[in-house]
Coordinates of C-alpha atoms (C1' of nucleotides) in Angstrom, one line a residue:
Chain W
M12 CA -21.5 -5.4 -15.5
R13 CA -23.8 -6.7 -12.9
K14 CA -22.8 -10.2 -11.8
S15 CA -25.0 -13.1 -11.0
R16 CA -25.8 -13.9 -7.0
T17 CA -23.6 -16.8 -7.0
E18 CA -20.7 -14.8 -8.7
T19 CA -21.1 -12.0 -6.2
A20 CA -21.0 -14.4 -3.1
E21 CA -17.8 -15.7 -4.6
T22 CA -16.3 -12.4 -5.4
R23 CA -17.1 -11.5 -1.7
K24 CA -15.4 -14.5 -0.2
H25 CA -12.5 -13.9 -2.5
I26 CA -12.0 -10.5 -1.1
V27 CA -12.2 -11.7 2.4
A28 CA -9.6 -14.3 1.7
T29 CA -7.4 -12.0 -0.1
A30 CA -7.6 -9.5 2.7
S31 CA -7.1 -12.0 5.5
R32 CA -3.9 -13.1 3.7
L33 CA -2.6 -9.4 3.3
F34 CA -3.7 -8.4 6.8
L35 CA -1.9 -10.9 8.5
A36 CA 1.3 -10.9 6.1
R37 CA 1.7 -7.1 6.3
G38 CA -0.3 -5.7 9.2
L39 CA -3.6 -3.9 9.3
A40 CA -2.4 -0.3 9.1
A41 CA -0.1 -1.1 6.2
T42 CA -2.7 -2.8 4.1
G43 CA -4.9 -0.7 2.1
I44 CA -8.3 -1.3 0.6
A45 CA -6.9 -0.6 -3.0
D46 CA -3.9 -3.2 -2.2
I47 CA -6.5 -5.9 -1.3
M48 CA -8.8 -5.1 -4.2
A49 CA -6.0 -5.0 -6.7
A50 CA -4.6 -8.3 -5.2
A51 CA -8.1 -9.8 -5.6
G52 CA -8.1 -8.6 -9.3
L53 CA -10.8 -6.0 -8.8
T54 CA -10.8 -2.1 -8.6
Q55 CA -11.1 -0.3 -5.2
G56 CA -14.4 1.2 -6.3
G57 CA -16.2 -2.1 -6.0
F58 CA -15.2 -2.6 -2.4
Y59 CA -18.3 -0.8 -0.9
R60 CA -20.7 -3.1 -2.8
H61 CA -19.6 -5.9 -0.3
F62 CA -18.6 -4.0 2.8
E63 CA -19.5 -1.0 4.8
S64 CA -16.2 -0.2 5.9
K65 CA -12.3 -1.4 6.3
E66 CA -13.2 -2.2 10.0
Q67 CA -16.0 -4.7 8.9
L68 CA -13.6 -6.2 6.5
I69 CA -10.9 -6.5 9.3
A70 CA -13.6 -8.4 11.3
E71 CA -14.5 -10.7 8.6
A72 CA -10.9 -11.3 7.5
S73 CA -9.8 -12.1 11.1
A74 CA -12.7 -14.5 11.5
A75 CA -11.9 -16.2 8.2
A76 CA -8.2 -16.6 9.2
F77 CA -9.2 -18.3 12.6
D78 CA -11.6 -20.6 10.5
R79 CA -9.0 -21.5 8.1
L80 CA -6.3 -22.2 10.8
F81 CA -8.8 -24.2 13.0
G82 CA -10.1 -26.1 10.0
M83 CA -6.6 -27.2 9.2
L84 CA -5.7 -28.1 12.7
D85 CA -9.0 -29.9 13.4
S86 CA -8.6 -32.0 10.4
T87 CA -5.0 -32.7 10.9
V88 CA -5.5 -33.8 14.4
T89 CA -8.7 -35.8 14.3
G90 CA -8.3 -39.4 15.3
K91 CA -4.8 -38.8 16.5
P92 CA -3.9 -39.8 20.2
P93 CA -3.9 -36.8 22.4
E94 CA -0.1 -36.7 23.0
E95 CA 0.6 -36.7 19.3
A96 CA -2.3 -34.4 18.5
L97 CA -1.0 -31.8 20.9
N98 CA 2.5 -32.2 19.5
T99 CA 1.3 -31.5 16.1
I100 CA -0.7 -28.5 17.1
V101 CA 2.2 -26.9 18.8
T102 CA 4.4 -27.7 15.9
L103 CA 2.1 -26.4 13.3
Y104 CA 1.5 -23.2 15.2
L105 CA 5.1 -22.4 16.0
N106 CA 6.0 -22.9 12.4
Q107 CA 3.2 -20.8 10.8
C108 CA 5.6 -17.9 9.7
Q109 CA 8.4 -20.2 8.6
E110 CA 6.5 -21.9 5.8
A111 CA 7.4 -20.9 2.3
N112 CA 3.9 -19.7 1.6
P113 CA 2.4 -19.2 5.0
I114 CA -1.5 -19.6 4.6
Y115 CA -2.3 -20.6 8.2
L116 CA -1.2 -17.4 10.1
C117 CA -3.0 -16.9 13.4
P118 CA -4.4 -13.3 14.0
L119 CA -3.5 -13.6 17.8
A120 CA 0.3 -13.7 17.0
N121 CA 0.3 -11.6 13.8
I122 CA -2.1 -8.7 14.2
G123 CA -3.1 -9.4 17.9
I124 CA -1.8 -6.1 19.2
E125 CA -3.2 -4.2 16.2
L126 CA -6.7 -5.3 17.2
R127 CA -6.2 -3.8 20.6
H128 CA -8.1 -0.5 19.9
S129 CA -10.5 -1.8 17.3
D130 CA -14.3 -2.1 17.6
K131 CA -15.7 -4.4 20.0
E132 CA -17.0 -6.6 17.3
V133 CA -13.4 -7.1 16.1
K134 CA -12.1 -7.7 19.6
A135 CA -14.8 -10.2 20.2
I136 CA -13.6 -12.1 17.3
A137 CA -9.9 -12.2 18.5
V138 CA -11.1 -13.1 22.1
D139 CA -13.2 -16.0 20.4
G140 CA -10.2 -17.3 18.4
Y141 CA -8.1 -17.4 21.6
E142 CA -10.8 -19.4 23.4
R143 CA -11.1 -21.7 20.4
L144 CA -7.2 -22.3 20.6
V145 CA -7.4 -22.9 24.3
R146 CA -10.3 -25.3 23.7
L147 CA -8.5 -27.3 21.1
I148 CA -5.4 -27.6 23.1
A149 CA -7.5 -28.4 26.4
A150 CA -9.4 -31.0 24.5
Q151 CA -5.8 -33.0 24.3
T152 CA -4.8 -32.1 27.7
R153 CA -8.0 -33.4 29.1
Q154 CA -7.5 -36.7 27.5
L155 CA -4.2 -37.1 28.9
G156 CA -5.8 -36.9 32.2
I157 CA -4.3 -33.6 33.5
K158 CA -6.2 -32.2 36.1
D159 CA -6.1 -28.6 35.4
H160 CA -6.2 -29.2 31.7
T161 CA -7.6 -25.7 30.9
R162 CA -5.2 -24.0 33.0
L163 CA -2.4 -25.9 31.3
A164 CA -3.9 -25.2 27.8
E165 CA -4.0 -21.4 28.5
A166 CA -0.4 -21.6 29.7
I167 CA 0.7 -23.3 26.4
V168 CA -1.3 -20.6 24.5
S169 CA 0.6 -17.8 26.1
A170 CA 3.8 -19.6 25.4
I171 CA 3.3 -20.2 21.7
V172 CA 1.6 -17.0 20.8
G173 CA 4.5 -15.2 22.6
G174 CA 7.1 -17.4 20.9
V175 CA 5.6 -16.7 17.4
T176 CA 5.4 -13.0 18.2
L177 CA 8.9 -12.6 19.3
S178 CA 10.2 -14.9 16.5
Q179 CA 8.9 -12.3 14.1
L180 CA 11.5 -9.5 15.6
A181 CA 14.3 -11.6 14.8
L182 CA 16.7 -10.1 12.2
D183 CA 17.7 -13.6 10.9
R184 CA 16.3 -16.9 10.5
A185 CA 18.5 -18.7 12.9
T186 CA 17.5 -16.3 15.8
A187 CA 13.8 -16.8 14.9
T188 CA 14.3 -20.7 14.9
A189 CA 15.9 -20.6 18.4
I190 CA 13.2 -18.5 19.9
L191 CA 10.6 -20.9 18.5
T192 CA 12.7 -24.0 19.6
N193 CA 12.6 -22.5 23.1
A194 CA 8.9 -21.8 23.1
R195 CA 8.6 -25.6 22.1
H196 CA 10.8 -26.5 25.1
A197 CA 8.6 -24.4 27.3
V198 CA 5.5 -26.3 26.2
D199 CA 7.2 -29.7 26.8
A200 CA 8.2 -28.5 30.2
L201 CA 4.8 -27.4 31.1
L202 CA 3.4 -30.6 29.9
R203 CA 6.0 -32.7 31.7
A204 CA 5.3 -30.9 35.0
A205 CA 1.5 -31.4 34.5
L206 CA 1.8 -35.0 33.8
Q207 CA 3.9 -35.5 36.8
G208 CA 2.1 -33.4 39.3
G209 CA -1.1 -33.6 37.5
A210 CA -3.6 -36.0 39.3
S211 CA -3.2 -35.0 43.0
S212 CA -1.4 -31.7 43.4
T213 CA -3.0 -28.7 44.6
R214 CA -1.5 -25.8 42.7
R215 CA 0.8 -23.8 44.8
R216 CA 2.3 -20.4 44.0
S217 CA 4.9 -18.5 45.6
G218 CA 3.9 -15.4 47.7
K219 CA 3.0 -12.2 45.7
Chain B
M25 CA 13.5 31.9 19.8
R26 CA 16.8 30.0 19.9
K27 CA 17.2 28.0 23.1
S28 CA 20.4 27.3 25.1
R29 CA 22.1 24.0 24.5
T30 CA 21.0 22.4 27.7
E31 CA 17.3 23.4 27.0
T32 CA 17.7 22.0 23.7
A33 CA 19.0 18.7 25.0
E34 CA 16.2 18.6 27.6
T35 CA 13.5 19.4 25.0
R36 CA 14.8 16.4 22.9
K37 CA 14.7 14.1 25.9
H38 CA 11.2 15.3 26.7
I39 CA 10.0 14.6 23.0
V40 CA 11.5 11.2 23.3
A41 CA 9.9 10.4 26.6
T42 CA 6.4 11.7 25.4
A43 CA 6.7 9.8 22.2
S44 CA 7.6 6.5 24.1
R45 CA 4.6 6.9 26.4
L46 CA 2.2 7.5 23.4
F47 CA 3.6 5.1 21.1
L48 CA 3.4 2.2 23.5
A49 CA -0.1 3.2 24.7
R50 CA -1.8 3.7 21.2
G51 CA 0.5 2.0 18.8
L52 CA 2.9 3.3 16.2
A53 CA 0.4 3.9 13.4
A54 CA -2.0 5.5 15.5
T55 CA 0.3 8.2 17.1
G56 CA 1.2 11.0 14.8
I57 CA 4.1 13.6 15.0
A58 CA 1.7 16.4 15.8
D59 CA 0.1 14.3 18.5
I60 CA 3.4 13.7 20.3
M61 CA 4.7 17.4 19.7
A62 CA 1.3 18.7 21.1
A63 CA 1.6 16.2 24.1
A64 CA 5.1 17.7 24.7
G65 CA 3.9 21.2 24.6
L66 CA 5.3 22.1 21.2
T67 CA 4.3 22.6 17.7
Q68 CA 4.9 19.9 15.0
G69 CA 7.3 22.2 13.0
G70 CA 10.0 22.0 15.4
F71 CA 10.2 18.2 15.3
Y72 CA 12.8 18.2 12.6
R73 CA 15.3 20.2 14.5
H74 CA 15.7 17.2 16.6
F75 CA 14.8 14.1 14.4
E76 CA 15.4 13.0 10.9
S77 CA 12.2 11.3 10.7
K78 CA 9.5 9.5 12.7
E79 CA 11.3 6.1 12.1
Q80 CA 14.2 7.6 14.0
L81 CA 12.0 8.7 16.9
I82 CA 10.4 5.2 17.0
A83 CA 13.9 3.7 17.4
E84 CA 14.7 6.2 20.2
A85 CA 11.5 6.0 21.9
S86 CA 11.6 2.2 21.9
A87 CA 15.2 2.3 23.5
A88 CA 14.1 4.8 26.0
A89 CA 11.2 2.7 26.9
F90 CA 13.4 -0.3 27.4
D91 CA 15.8 1.6 29.5
R92 CA 13.0 2.9 31.7
L93 CA 11.6 -0.5 32.1
F94 CA 15.0 -2.1 33.0
G95 CA 16.1 0.7 35.2
M96 CA 13.0 0.1 37.2
L97 CA 13.2 -3.7 37.3
D98 CA 16.9 -3.5 38.1
S99 CA 16.7 -1.2 40.9
T100 CA 13.6 -3.0 42.3
V101 CA 15.5 -6.3 42.2
T102 CA 18.8 -5.6 43.4
G103 CA 19.9 -7.2 46.7
K104 CA 16.8 -9.4 46.7
P105 CA 17.3 -13.2 46.7
P106 CA 16.8 -14.8 43.3
E107 CA 13.5 -16.4 44.0
E108 CA 11.9 -13.2 45.3
A109 CA 13.7 -11.3 42.5
L110 CA 12.3 -13.6 39.8
N111 CA 8.7 -13.4 41.4
T112 CA 8.8 -9.6 41.5
I113 CA 10.0 -9.2 37.8
V114 CA 7.2 -11.6 36.6
T115 CA 4.7 -9.7 38.7
L116 CA 5.6 -6.3 37.5
Y117 CA 5.9 -7.4 33.9
L118 CA 2.5 -9.2 34.0
N119 CA 0.9 -6.1 35.5
Q120 CA 2.4 -3.4 33.4
C121 CA -0.9 -2.6 31.7
Q122 CA -3.1 -3.0 34.7
E123 CA -1.5 0.0 36.6
A124 CA -3.6 3.3 36.8
N125 CA -0.9 5.2 35.0
P126 CA 1.2 2.7 33.1
I127 CA 4.7 4.1 32.7
Y128 CA 6.6 0.8 32.5
L129 CA 5.2 -0.7 29.3
C130 CA 7.4 -3.2 27.4
P131 CA 7.6 -2.6 23.6
L132 CA 7.8 -6.2 23.1
A133 CA 4.3 -6.8 24.5
N134 CA 2.8 -3.4 23.3
I135 CA 4.2 -2.6 19.9
G136 CA 6.2 -5.7 19.1
I137 CA 4.3 -6.9 16.1
E138 CA 4.3 -3.3 14.7
L139 CA 8.2 -3.2 14.8
R140 CA 8.0 -6.2 12.5
H141 CA 8.5 -4.5 9.2
S142 CA 10.6 -1.4 10.5
D143 CA 13.9 -0.5 9.7
K144 CA 16.8 -2.8 10.7
E145 CA 17.8 -0.5 13.3
V146 CA 14.4 -0.4 15.0
K147 CA 14.2 -4.2 15.0
A148 CA 17.7 -4.5 16.4
I149 CA 16.6 -2.4 19.4
A150 CA 13.7 -4.8 19.9
V151 CA 16.0 -7.9 19.7
D152 CA 18.4 -6.1 22.1
G153 CA 15.4 -5.5 24.6
Y154 CA 14.4 -9.0 24.2
E155 CA 17.9 -10.2 25.0
R156 CA 18.0 -7.8 27.9
L157 CA 14.8 -9.3 29.5
V158 CA 16.1 -12.9 28.9
R159 CA 19.5 -11.9 30.7
L160 CA 17.7 -10.2 33.6
I161 CA 15.7 -13.4 34.1
A162 CA 18.5 -15.8 33.4
A163 CA 20.6 -13.9 36.2
Q164 CA 17.9 -15.1 38.8
T165 CA 17.5 -18.6 37.4
R166 CA 21.2 -19.1 37.3
Q167 CA 21.4 -18.1 41.0
L168 CA 18.8 -20.8 41.6
G169 CA 21.1 -23.4 40.3
I170 CA 19.1 -24.4 37.4
K171 CA 21.0 -26.1 34.6
D172 CA 19.5 -24.7 31.6
H173 CA 19.0 -21.4 33.2
T174 CA 19.0 -19.3 29.8
R175 CA 16.5 -21.8 28.1
L176 CA 14.2 -21.4 31.0
A177 CA 14.6 -17.7 31.0
E178 CA 13.6 -17.7 27.3
A179 CA 10.5 -19.8 28.1
I180 CA 9.4 -17.6 30.8
V181 CA 9.8 -14.7 28.6
S182 CA 7.7 -16.2 25.7
A183 CA 5.0 -16.8 28.5
I184 CA 4.9 -13.2 30.0
V185 CA 5.1 -11.5 26.6
G186 CA 2.4 -13.8 25.2
G187 CA 0.3 -13.1 28.3
V188 CA 0.5 -9.4 28.2
T189 CA -0.3 -9.3 24.5
L190 CA -3.3 -11.5 24.9
S191 CA -4.6 -9.9 27.9
Q192 CA -4.9 -6.6 25.9
L193 CA -7.4 -8.3 23.6
A194 CA -9.7 -9.0 26.5
L195 CA -13.1 -7.0 26.3
D196 CA -13.3 -6.8 30.2
R197 CA -10.8 -6.5 33.0
A198 CA -11.6 -9.9 34.7
T199 CA -10.8 -11.7 31.5
A200 CA -7.6 -9.8 31.1
T201 CA -6.7 -10.7 34.8
A202 CA -7.7 -14.3 34.2
I203 CA -5.1 -14.5 31.1
L204 CA -2.4 -12.8 33.3
T205 CA -2.9 -15.2 36.2
N206 CA -2.6 -18.0 34.0
A207 CA 0.6 -16.8 32.6
R208 CA 1.9 -16.6 36.2
H209 CA 0.9 -20.1 36.7
A210 CA 2.7 -21.2 33.6
V211 CA 5.9 -19.3 34.9
D212 CA 5.5 -21.0 38.3
A213 CA 4.9 -24.4 36.6
L214 CA 8.0 -24.0 34.3
L215 CA 10.2 -22.9 37.4
R216 CA 9.0 -25.8 39.5
A217 CA 9.8 -28.2 36.6
A218 CA 13.2 -26.8 36.2
L219 CA 14.0 -26.9 40.0
Q220 CA 13.0 -30.5 40.1
G221 CA 14.6 -31.9 36.9
G222 CA 17.5 -29.4 36.3
A223 CA 19.1 -28.2 39.5
S224 CA 22.7 -29.0 39.4
S225 CA 25.3 -28.4 42.2
T226 CA 23.4 -25.9 44.3
R227 CA 20.8 -27.5 46.4
R228 CA 17.7 -25.6 47.1
R229 CA 15.6 -26.1 50.2
S230 CA 12.4 -27.9 49.5
G231 CA 10.3 -25.4 51.3
K232 CA 7.0 -27.1 50.7
Chain G
dT14 C1' -42.5 -17.7 -22.7
dG15 C1' -41.0 -13.3 -24.2
dT16 C1' -40.4 -8.4 -23.4
dA17 C1' -39.5 -4.2 -20.6
dC18 C1' -37.8 -2.3 -16.8
dA19 C1' -35.3 -2.1 -12.4
dT20 C1' -31.5 -3.5 -10.0
dC21 C1' -26.9 -3.6 -8.9
dA22 C1' -21.8 -5.6 -9.3
dG23 C1' -17.9 -3.6 -10.9
dT24 C1' -15.2 0.6 -13.1
dG25 C1' -12.5 4.7 -12.8
dA26 C1' -12.1 9.0 -11.3
dA27 C1' -12.7 12.1 -7.6
dC28 C1' -13.2 13.8 -2.9
dG29 C1' -11.7 15.2 1.8
dC30 C1' -8.8 14.3 5.3
dG31 C1' -4.7 13.5 8.0
dC32 C1' -0.4 12.3 7.7
dG33 C1' 4.9 13.1 7.5
dT34 C1' 7.7 16.5 5.9
dT35 C1' 9.2 21.2 4.4
dC36 C1' 9.9 26.0 4.7
dA37 C1' 10.0 31.1 5.6
dC38 C1' 10.4 33.4 9.5
dT39 C1' 11.5 35.0 14.5
dG40 C1' 14.4 36.3 18.0
dA41 C1' 17.3 34.6 21.8
dT42 C1' 21.8 32.2 22.1
dG43 C1' 26.5 31.4 20.8
dT44 C1' 30.8 33.2 18.9
dA45 C1' 34.5 36.1 16.9
dC46 C1' 37.2 40.0 17.4
Chain I
dT8 C1' 34.7 43.3 28.4
dG9 C1' 31.5 44.9 24.7
dT10 C1' 29.7 44.6 20.3
dA11 C1' 28.4 42.8 15.8
dC12 C1' 27.1 38.9 13.4
dA13 C1' 26.0 34.0 12.7
dT14 C1' 23.4 30.2 14.2
dC15 C1' 19.5 27.8 15.1
dA16 C1' 15.3 26.1 18.2
dG17 C1' 10.8 26.7 17.9
dT18 C1' 6.4 28.7 15.2
dG19 C1' 2.7 28.4 12.2
dA20 C1' 1.6 27.6 7.7
dA21 C1' 1.8 25.0 3.5
dC22 C1' 3.0 20.9 0.6
dG23 C1' 2.4 16.5 -1.5
dC24 C1' 0.7 12.0 -0.9
dG25 C1' -1.8 8.0 0.1
dC26 C1' -5.7 6.6 2.6
dG27 C1' -10.7 5.6 3.2
dT28 C1' -14.8 6.5 1.1
dT29 C1' -18.1 8.5 -2.5
dC30 C1' -20.1 8.8 -7.0
dA31 C1' -21.7 8.9 -11.9
dC32 C1' -21.5 5.5 -15.0
dT33 C1' -21.9 0.8 -17.6
dG34 C1' -24.2 -3.1 -18.9
dA35 C1' -25.5 -7.8 -17.4
dT36 C1' -28.7 -10.0 -14.3
dG37 C1' -33.1 -10.3 -12.1
dT38 C1' -38.1 -9.5 -12.1
dA39 C1' -42.7 -8.3 -13.1
dC40 C1' -46.2 -8.9 -16.4

DNA sequence: TGTACATCAGTGAACGCGCGTTCACTGATGTAC
DNA sequence: TGTACATCAGTGAACGCGCGTTCACTGATGTAC
């Protein structure tokens, strides 16, 4: 039953794609190798022809999820003026779990805390994804002429990751939507504050 | 080896306290009943004299963690003026994982996403904890005379939960601290924006 | 180009292990009289 | 108050199950000549 090289490569990609979907939807611990292989239309024995361990698949699936998400965000945003682009990114990010068939889930908001005690390689992928998200948003805030554009971008990322995480704890959709709406207001407020104070202000903070 | 009623009640509390510490530090899936009972100085067989299932312990341990956290925050903040109180709450929350011996970890930031597919009872405890955190912060923002004080409180909660969650992905302490510092800046910016735009009757001194 | 052999993707079953849970047992505590 | 019995907290071992991983096997693909 040996497959050709291109078929093998496609199978591998298919497993990673299936895994990234299941891991993000159900969590790492709750998703088994057999689940993934069955969902991919294969039997579990074949798994180790492609991967050394579940941990390796977690790493690749996370990376794939980030690539998919940023691919979508990049292409959606390209050519748009920065304010509209920023608005679109935040909307798409906050609504990631509300879609009928969510395919652009972010590992940070969906399995972030589960990656905490993973291999360094896996954590490095999560950190890289975080930095990509910050850069994508900072690219917009920079074009808006905001002085501390990276700092604002990091603040926005905390707010939207926190919002999506918290919204998933809600027992009903209305509560989830309310939490997301509020995270959106937080982003708007942060942006307004930065646009007003942006060019001149030296950042102040209240004492520790 | 039967124990007296007071001893039994103390044993039960001790198991819950131990479990809440281990669950928050290591995650739900990574913490077994045997681990918890051993850490509590007992054998695993005795577990089911006190609890019906691991899920029930997760519920009680989460509730206990919230109670501990809010007990500490309430007593620290009582009597302080709202600005200082808010500042203290945010600082303590953001530094929860940086302590040498972290005992005030918040379930939202540490096991939040793992509670996603738990029983309704468990999720209800998480939602309740979220609302308590919002109320605690809203009590301060209200005293600051901010119009949408609850909305601001929810925005702050998203930012600090997101910040703590993300900081735990960092590979080194410096990155973690940077993420937390930025979440703190986000809170400051949100507060400044609200004080400028949303102060109703109560006038705050400018204090620049 | 055709042929013979080596390779290896995928199958299906099994392995070992750790988990949550159960259970017979012990003996101190609680209770009834 | 003292005594006899029932209760049950805690022990230590076992159970069943699902998990990640391994393995012998199959047969199509790749390769050497």
